[in-house]
Amino acid sequence: MSEAGDKVLCVGLCCLDIVMFCKSYPLEDSDQRCLYHRWQRGGNASNNCTIFAEFKFPCEILGTLSNDIGGQFMKKNFKEYGIPIDNCRVYEEYESPISTIWINLQNGSRTIVHSNKNMPEVSFDNFKNLNLRNYSWIHFECRPQYDEMKKMIQFIRNYNSKNEEHSITISIEIEKPNYKLLELVDLGDIVFISKDFASACGFSCMLSAVENLSSKLGPRATVICAWGDQGACAKTVDGEVVSSGAFPPPEIVCTLGAGDTFVAATIMALCRKKSLAEAIKIGCQVAGARCGMSDSKGLGKLFPSLFQEKLEEFEIFKEKLTD
């Protein structure tokens, strides 16, 4: 049982994923069978929590849920992982968001088609009732309710200003390729930006992205950009640029959730007082290992000493796969 004040709260989408593992990418207007399929929880914030739970790292989800069959599945699955949903609002009148995902087993790519019949997002009215003393870090998946998210973040800032002995770190993830999201970059202490978002802003590489976007951050904020098989790059509050190469597995099985894995692993490392350079390296290692698996089950067991000084777990992971 975790002590008050040490949990990471993830705010964002709870979604039902129906994942189809296909021998190859399906042709348009074709009729074919997948090799196998499964239901799982999706949504970036939900996926972040799954990774935290794999490493037995205290966390909580704040999202919205339905009582339909998808919502019942997700609530049961959250319980199985030990992820609290006590503060999630449950709506009887809406259907769960659903993503249908095709995994091409030839190369591990994932193609996502999302459906959301206007399930309400997390509101400030819901957020303001939280006991912030329970959390050391609050992470926001950037969702369409920008004004509500700004209110939540300002609420935390006000709390921090009155509770210097218990200051909460705020991180946000900006993923969607939408240039308008640039106005949100200065909201977090730690800002994760995706390759898609950086490209939409006109940046051709992760280095140019962090160099340019850092000028839009607050004076003590850090920007982190993961760039797929190129690794990740970040700029520290002191202006130093650090980077890490990627750690691809011997065979890419499934890239679904790799970005969410990177974010969660990096946050865990930063919570454990790792340097920014160490943290993004850990993030790349764990995300790389995840790409060599069909899902995240057992991921934590591949890294039994994730926060040790010398990182040798990925070599152990490769040996296990080749045995």
Short mmCIF file of C-alpha atoms in Angstrom, two decimals:
data_model
loop_
_atom_site.label_atom_id
_atom_site.label_comp_id
_atom_site.label_asym_id
_atom_site.label_seq_id
_atom_site.Cartn_x
_atom_site.Cartn_y
_atom_site.Cartn_z
CA MET A 1 0.00 0.00 0.00
CA SER A 2 1.51 3.35 -0.99
CA GLU A 3 1.87 6.25 1.44
CA ALA A 4 0.02 9.49 0.85
CA GLY A 5 1.86 11.87 -1.37
CA ASP A 6 3.87 9.45 -3.49
CA LYS A 7 1.41 8.56 -6.26
CA VAL A 8 1.49 9.61 -9.89
CA LEU A 9 -1.96 10.67 -11.10
CA CYS A 10 -2.61 10.26 -14.84
CA VAL A 11 -5.42 12.39 -16.26
CA GLY A 12 -6.86 11.47 -19.65
CA LEU A 13 -8.67 8.96 -21.81
CA CYS A 14 -9.96 5.52 -20.87
CA CYS A 15 -10.72 3.59 -24.04
CA LEU A 16 -11.52 0.01 -25.04
CA ASP A 17 -9.00 -1.32 -27.57
CA ILE A 18 -9.97 -4.20 -29.86
CA VAL A 19 -6.65 -5.35 -31.25
CA MET A 20 -6.43 -7.53 -34.37
CA PHE A 21 -3.10 -9.22 -35.07
CA CYS A 22 -2.86 -9.67 -38.85
CA LYS A 23 -0.42 -11.59 -41.01
CA SER A 24 -0.21 -8.49 -43.20
CA TYR A 25 -1.93 -5.13 -43.51
CA PRO A 26 -5.47 -5.79 -44.83
CA LEU A 27 -6.31 -4.70 -48.36
CA GLU A 28 -9.21 -2.33 -48.90
CA ASP A 29 -12.52 -4.08 -49.63
CA SER A 30 -11.07 -7.46 -48.68
CA ASP A 31 -12.37 -10.21 -46.41
CA GLN A 32 -9.74 -11.94 -44.33
CA ARG A 33 -9.14 -13.45 -40.92
CA CYS A 34 -6.74 -12.10 -38.34
CA LEU A 35 -4.42 -14.58 -36.64
CA TYR A 36 -5.76 -13.67 -33.20
CA HIS A 37 -7.30 -10.76 -31.35
CA ARG A 38 -7.80 -9.43 -27.85
CA TRP A 39 -9.57 -6.74 -25.85
CA GLN A 40 -7.47 -4.44 -23.72
CA ARG A 41 -7.57 -1.04 -22.07
CA GLY A 42 -6.36 1.86 -24.18
CA GLY A 43 -5.97 5.60 -24.06
CA ASN A 44 -2.63 7.25 -23.33
CA ALA A 45 -3.27 7.95 -19.65
CA SER A 46 -4.69 4.46 -19.13
CA ASN A 47 -1.65 2.95 -20.88
CA ASN A 48 0.71 5.05 -18.74
CA CYS A 49 -0.92 3.57 -15.64
CA THR A 50 -0.51 0.05 -17.00
CA ILE A 51 3.24 0.59 -17.28
CA PHE A 52 3.43 2.08 -13.78
CA ALA A 53 1.55 -0.96 -12.48
CA GLU A 54 3.92 -3.34 -14.29
CA PHE A 55 6.74 -1.83 -12.23
CA LYS A 56 4.62 -1.69 -9.05
CA PHE A 57 4.91 2.07 -9.08
CA PRO A 58 2.07 3.81 -7.16
CA CYS A 59 -0.36 5.44 -9.57
CA GLU A 60 -3.99 6.38 -10.12
CA ILE A 61 -6.14 7.11 -13.17
CA LEU A 62 -8.50 10.05 -13.48
CA GLY A 63 -10.72 9.56 -16.49
CA THR A 64 -14.36 9.01 -17.38
CA LEU A 65 -16.01 5.61 -17.72
CA SER A 66 -19.26 4.11 -18.90
CA ASN A 67 -21.23 1.24 -17.40
CA ASP A 68 -21.58 -0.47 -20.79
CA ILE A 69 -19.76 -3.72 -21.59
CA GLY A 70 -16.59 -1.84 -22.52
CA GLY A 71 -16.66 0.15 -19.30
CA GLN A 72 -17.24 -2.97 -17.22
CA PHE A 73 -14.28 -4.63 -18.93
CA MET A 74 -12.04 -1.63 -18.22
CA LYS A 75 -13.11 -1.32 -14.58
CA LYS A 76 -12.38 -5.00 -14.01
CA ASN A 77 -9.01 -4.69 -15.73
CA PHE A 78 -8.01 -1.62 -13.72
CA LYS A 79 -8.80 -3.64 -10.57
CA GLU A 80 -6.70 -6.58 -11.81
CA TYR A 81 -3.74 -4.24 -12.24
CA GLY A 82 -4.31 -2.58 -8.87
CA ILE A 83 -4.94 0.84 -10.45
CA PRO A 84 -7.38 2.95 -8.39
CA ILE A 85 -10.40 4.38 -10.24
CA ASP A 86 -12.14 5.82 -7.18
CA ASN A 87 -12.16 9.36 -8.53
CA CYS A 88 -13.26 8.49 -12.08
CA ARG A 89 -16.75 9.64 -12.96
CA VAL A 90 -19.03 6.92 -14.37
CA TYR A 91 -21.66 7.90 -16.94
CA GLU A 92 -24.68 5.67 -17.53
CA GLU A 93 -25.88 7.48 -20.65
CA TYR A 94 -22.73 7.28 -22.81
CA GLU A 95 -20.89 4.50 -24.60
CA SER A 96 -17.21 3.76 -24.02
CA PRO A 97 -14.78 5.14 -26.61
CA ILE A 98 -13.45 2.30 -28.77
CA SER A 99 -10.32 1.92 -30.89
CA THR A 100 -10.04 -0.84 -33.47
CA ILE A 101 -6.36 -1.55 -34.04
CA TRP A 102 -4.69 -3.59 -36.76
CA ILE A 103 -1.23 -4.93 -35.94
CA ASN A 104 0.78 -5.89 -39.00
CA LEU A 105 2.95 -8.77 -37.79
CA GLN A 106 5.27 -8.34 -40.77
CA ASN A 107 6.72 -5.18 -39.26
CA GLY A 108 4.91 -4.50 -35.98
CA SER A 109 3.12 -1.38 -37.25
CA ARG A 110 -0.23 -0.43 -35.76
CA THR A 111 -3.13 1.27 -37.53
CA ILE A 112 -5.77 2.80 -35.26
CA VAL A 113 -9.37 3.73 -36.05
CA HIS A 114 -10.99 5.51 -33.10
CA SER A 115 -14.65 6.01 -32.25
CA ASN A 116 -15.93 8.28 -29.49
CA LYS A 117 -19.63 9.16 -29.28
CA ASN A 118 -18.99 12.30 -27.23
CA MET A 119 -18.03 10.66 -23.94
CA PRO A 120 -17.42 13.65 -21.62
CA GLU A 121 -13.81 14.41 -20.73
CA VAL A 122 -12.50 14.93 -17.20
CA SER A 123 -13.83 18.25 -15.93
CA PHE A 124 -12.36 20.77 -13.53
CA ASP A 125 -15.39 20.25 -11.27
CA ASN A 126 -14.33 16.62 -10.93
CA PHE A 127 -10.64 17.47 -10.52
CA LYS A 128 -11.04 20.14 -7.82
CA ASN A 129 -12.48 17.57 -5.40
CA LEU A 130 -9.22 15.57 -5.33
CA ASN A 131 -7.01 15.53 -2.26
CA LEU A 132 -3.80 16.76 -3.88
CA ARG A 133 -1.73 15.65 -0.91
CA ASN A 134 -2.02 12.11 -2.28
CA TYR A 135 0.12 12.91 -5.32
CA SER A 136 3.73 13.83 -5.97
CA TRP A 137 3.31 14.03 -9.75
CA ILE A 138 0.30 14.72 -11.96
CA HIS A 139 0.51 13.88 -15.65
CA PHE A 140 -1.94 15.20 -18.24
CA GLU A 141 -2.65 13.58 -21.57
CA CYS A 142 -3.47 16.58 -23.75
CA ARG A 143 -7.15 16.18 -24.58
CA PRO A 144 -9.58 18.50 -26.44
CA GLN A 145 -10.87 20.14 -23.24
CA TYR A 146 -7.96 22.62 -23.20
CA ASP A 147 -9.68 25.24 -21.02
CA GLU A 148 -10.58 22.61 -18.43
CA MET A 149 -7.00 21.32 -18.40
CA LYS A 150 -5.67 24.85 -17.91
CA LYS A 151 -7.96 25.27 -14.90
CA MET A 152 -6.71 21.99 -13.41
CA ILE A 153 -3.08 22.99 -13.87
CA GLN A 154 -3.67 26.43 -12.33
CA PHE A 155 -5.38 24.68 -9.41
CA ILE A 156 -2.19 22.66 -8.84
CA ARG A 157 -0.04 25.79 -9.18
CA ASN A 158 -2.14 27.51 -6.50
CA TYR A 159 -1.77 24.46 -4.28
CA ASN A 160 2.00 24.41 -4.78
CA SER A 161 2.31 28.08 -3.90
CA LYS A 162 0.68 27.41 -0.52
CA ASN A 163 2.39 24.06 0.17
CA GLU A 164 6.09 24.45 -0.48
CA GLU A 165 6.84 21.35 1.59
CA HIS A 166 4.78 19.25 -0.84
CA SER A 167 5.16 20.58 -4.35
CA ILE A 168 3.55 18.53 -7.13
CA THR A 169 5.37 18.14 -10.44
CA ILE A 170 3.17 18.74 -13.49
CA SER A 171 3.83 17.01 -16.80
CA ILE A 172 1.84 17.10 -20.02
CA GLU A 173 2.01 15.03 -23.17
CA ILE A 174 1.25 16.71 -26.50
CA GLU A 175 0.81 14.00 -29.11
CA LYS A 176 -1.68 14.93 -31.83
CA PRO A 177 -0.27 16.58 -35.00
CA ASN A 178 -2.06 19.86 -34.42
CA TYR A 179 -0.12 23.12 -34.60
CA LYS A 180 -2.75 24.86 -32.44
CA LEU A 181 -1.59 22.80 -29.46
CA LEU A 182 1.53 24.96 -29.40
CA GLU A 183 -0.30 27.28 -27.00
CA LEU A 184 -0.23 24.51 -24.37
CA VAL A 185 3.52 23.91 -24.41
CA ASP A 186 4.20 26.29 -21.51
CA LEU A 187 1.78 24.59 -19.09
CA GLY A 188 3.96 21.82 -17.68
CA ASP A 189 7.14 21.47 -15.65
CA ILE A 190 7.93 18.53 -17.92
CA VAL A 191 6.54 18.63 -21.46
CA PHE A 192 6.55 15.49 -23.62
CA ILE A 193 6.09 16.21 -27.31
CA SER A 194 5.60 13.54 -29.94
CA LYS A 195 7.28 13.20 -33.30
CA ASP A 196 3.90 13.81 -34.98
CA PHE A 197 3.32 17.05 -33.09
CA ALA A 198 6.88 18.27 -33.67
CA SER A 199 6.57 17.52 -37.39
CA ALA A 200 3.25 19.43 -37.53
CA CYS A 201 5.11 22.41 -36.07
CA GLY A 202 7.62 22.21 -38.92
CA PHE A 203 10.53 20.51 -37.15
CA SER A 204 12.40 17.83 -39.07
CA CYS A 205 14.25 16.22 -36.15
CA MET A 206 14.04 15.90 -32.38
CA LEU A 207 17.03 18.20 -31.83
CA SER A 208 15.48 21.13 -33.68
CA ALA A 209 12.18 20.45 -31.89
CA VAL A 210 13.59 20.69 -28.36
CA GLU A 211 15.89 23.60 -29.23
CA ASN A 212 13.04 25.68 -30.64
CA LEU A 213 10.21 24.67 -28.33
CA SER A 214 12.26 25.21 -25.18
CA SER A 215 12.01 28.96 -25.79
CA LYS A 216 8.24 28.70 -25.28
CA LEU A 217 8.51 26.98 -21.89
CA GLY A 218 8.52 28.43 -18.42
CA PRO A 219 11.90 29.28 -16.85
CA ARG A 220 12.19 25.98 -14.94
CA ALA A 221 10.52 23.66 -17.44
CA THR A 222 11.97 20.78 -19.46
CA VAL A 223 10.99 19.59 -22.93
CA ILE A 224 11.36 15.96 -24.01
CA CYS A 225 10.82 14.62 -27.53
CA ALA A 226 10.83 10.94 -28.51
CA TRP A 227 11.45 10.25 -32.20
CA GLY A 228 10.72 6.56 -32.73
CA ASP A 229 13.72 4.60 -33.93
CA GLN A 230 15.91 7.70 -33.58
CA GLY A 231 15.62 7.67 -29.78
CA ALA A 232 14.81 10.73 -27.72
CA CYS A 233 16.15 14.19 -27.02
CA ALA A 234 15.57 16.69 -24.21
CA LYS A 235 16.66 20.11 -23.06
CA THR A 236 17.35 20.70 -19.38
CA VAL A 237 16.32 23.73 -17.36
CA ASP A 238 19.96 24.84 -17.56
CA GLY A 239 19.91 24.80 -21.35
CA GLU A 240 21.86 21.57 -21.83
CA VAL A 241 20.65 19.28 -24.61
CA VAL A 242 20.81 15.55 -23.86
CA SER A 243 19.86 12.62 -26.05
CA SER A 244 19.60 8.86 -26.14
CA GLY A 245 19.66 6.44 -29.01
CA ALA A 246 16.88 3.91 -29.48
CA PHE A 247 17.09 0.36 -28.14
CA PRO A 248 15.30 -1.75 -30.74
CA PRO A 249 14.55 -5.35 -29.77
CA PRO A 250 15.94 -8.27 -31.78
CA GLU A 251 12.54 -8.47 -33.48
CA ILE A 252 9.82 -5.82 -33.56
CA VAL A 253 6.54 -7.49 -32.63
CA CYS A 254 4.17 -4.62 -31.81
CA THR A 255 4.73 -0.87 -31.54
CA LEU A 256 1.32 -0.18 -29.97
CA GLY A 257 1.81 1.77 -26.74
CA ALA A 258 5.54 2.34 -27.21
CA GLY A 259 5.18 6.10 -26.80
CA ASP A 260 3.06 5.70 -23.66
CA THR A 261 5.68 3.31 -22.30
CA PHE A 262 8.43 5.87 -22.94
CA VAL A 263 6.52 8.57 -21.08
CA ALA A 264 5.76 6.38 -18.06
CA ALA A 265 9.29 4.98 -17.79
CA THR A 266 10.82 8.45 -18.06
CA ILE A 267 8.50 9.78 -15.34
CA MET A 268 9.40 6.88 -13.06
CA ALA A 269 13.10 7.57 -13.55
CA LEU A 270 12.66 11.29 -12.83
CA CYS A 271 10.62 10.46 -9.71
CA ARG A 272 13.59 8.36 -8.57
CA LYS A 273 15.85 11.42 -8.99
CA LYS A 274 17.64 10.21 -12.09
CA SER A 275 19.22 12.88 -14.25
CA LEU A 276 17.36 13.89 -17.39
CA ALA A 277 19.91 12.08 -19.56
CA GLU A 278 19.51 8.89 -17.52
CA ALA A 279 15.73 9.21 -17.51
CA ILE A 280 15.28 9.44 -21.27
CA LYS A 281 17.73 6.57 -21.72
CA ILE A 282 15.64 4.44 -19.38
CA GLY A 283 12.54 5.56 -21.29
CA CYS A 284 14.07 4.45 -24.59
CA GLN A 285 15.22 1.13 -23.15
CA VAL A 286 11.84 0.20 -21.71
CA ALA A 287 9.96 1.38 -24.81
CA GLY A 288 12.33 -0.61 -27.01
CA ALA A 289 11.73 -3.73 -24.96
CA ARG A 290 7.98 -3.16 -25.20
CA CYS A 291 8.23 -3.19 -29.02
CA GLY A 292 9.57 -6.73 -28.80
CA MET A 293 6.46 -7.94 -26.97
CA SER A 294 2.85 -8.43 -28.04
CA ASP A 295 1.68 -6.52 -24.92
CA SER A 296 3.17 -5.08 -21.75
CA LYS A 297 2.56 -8.05 -19.45
CA GLY A 298 5.83 -9.07 -17.82
CA LEU A 299 7.65 -5.91 -18.91
CA GLY A 300 8.62 -5.02 -15.34
CA LYS A 301 10.18 -8.44 -14.81
CA LEU A 302 12.62 -7.78 -17.65
CA PHE A 303 14.00 -4.83 -15.68
CA PRO A 304 14.27 -6.05 -12.07
CA SER A 305 16.65 -3.20 -11.15
CA LEU A 306 15.34 -0.43 -13.36
CA PHE A 307 16.83 2.37 -11.30
CA GLN A 308 20.29 0.97 -10.66
CA GLU A 309 23.23 3.16 -11.68
CA LYS A 310 24.52 0.96 -14.50
CA LEU A 311 21.81 0.04 -16.96
CA GLU A 312 22.37 -3.52 -18.16
CA GLU A 313 18.78 -4.73 -18.30
CA PHE A 314 18.41 -4.43 -22.07
CA GLU A 315 21.30 -6.84 -22.64
CA ILE A 316 19.56 -9.25 -20.26
CA PHE A 317 16.34 -8.77 -22.26
CA LYS A 318 18.09 -9.63 -25.55
CA GLU A 319 19.64 -12.75 -24.04
CA LYS A 320 16.22 -13.92 -22.84
CA LEU A 321 14.72 -13.50 -26.30
CA THR A 322 17.54 -15.38 -28.02
CA ASP A 323 17.76 -18.30 -25.54
#
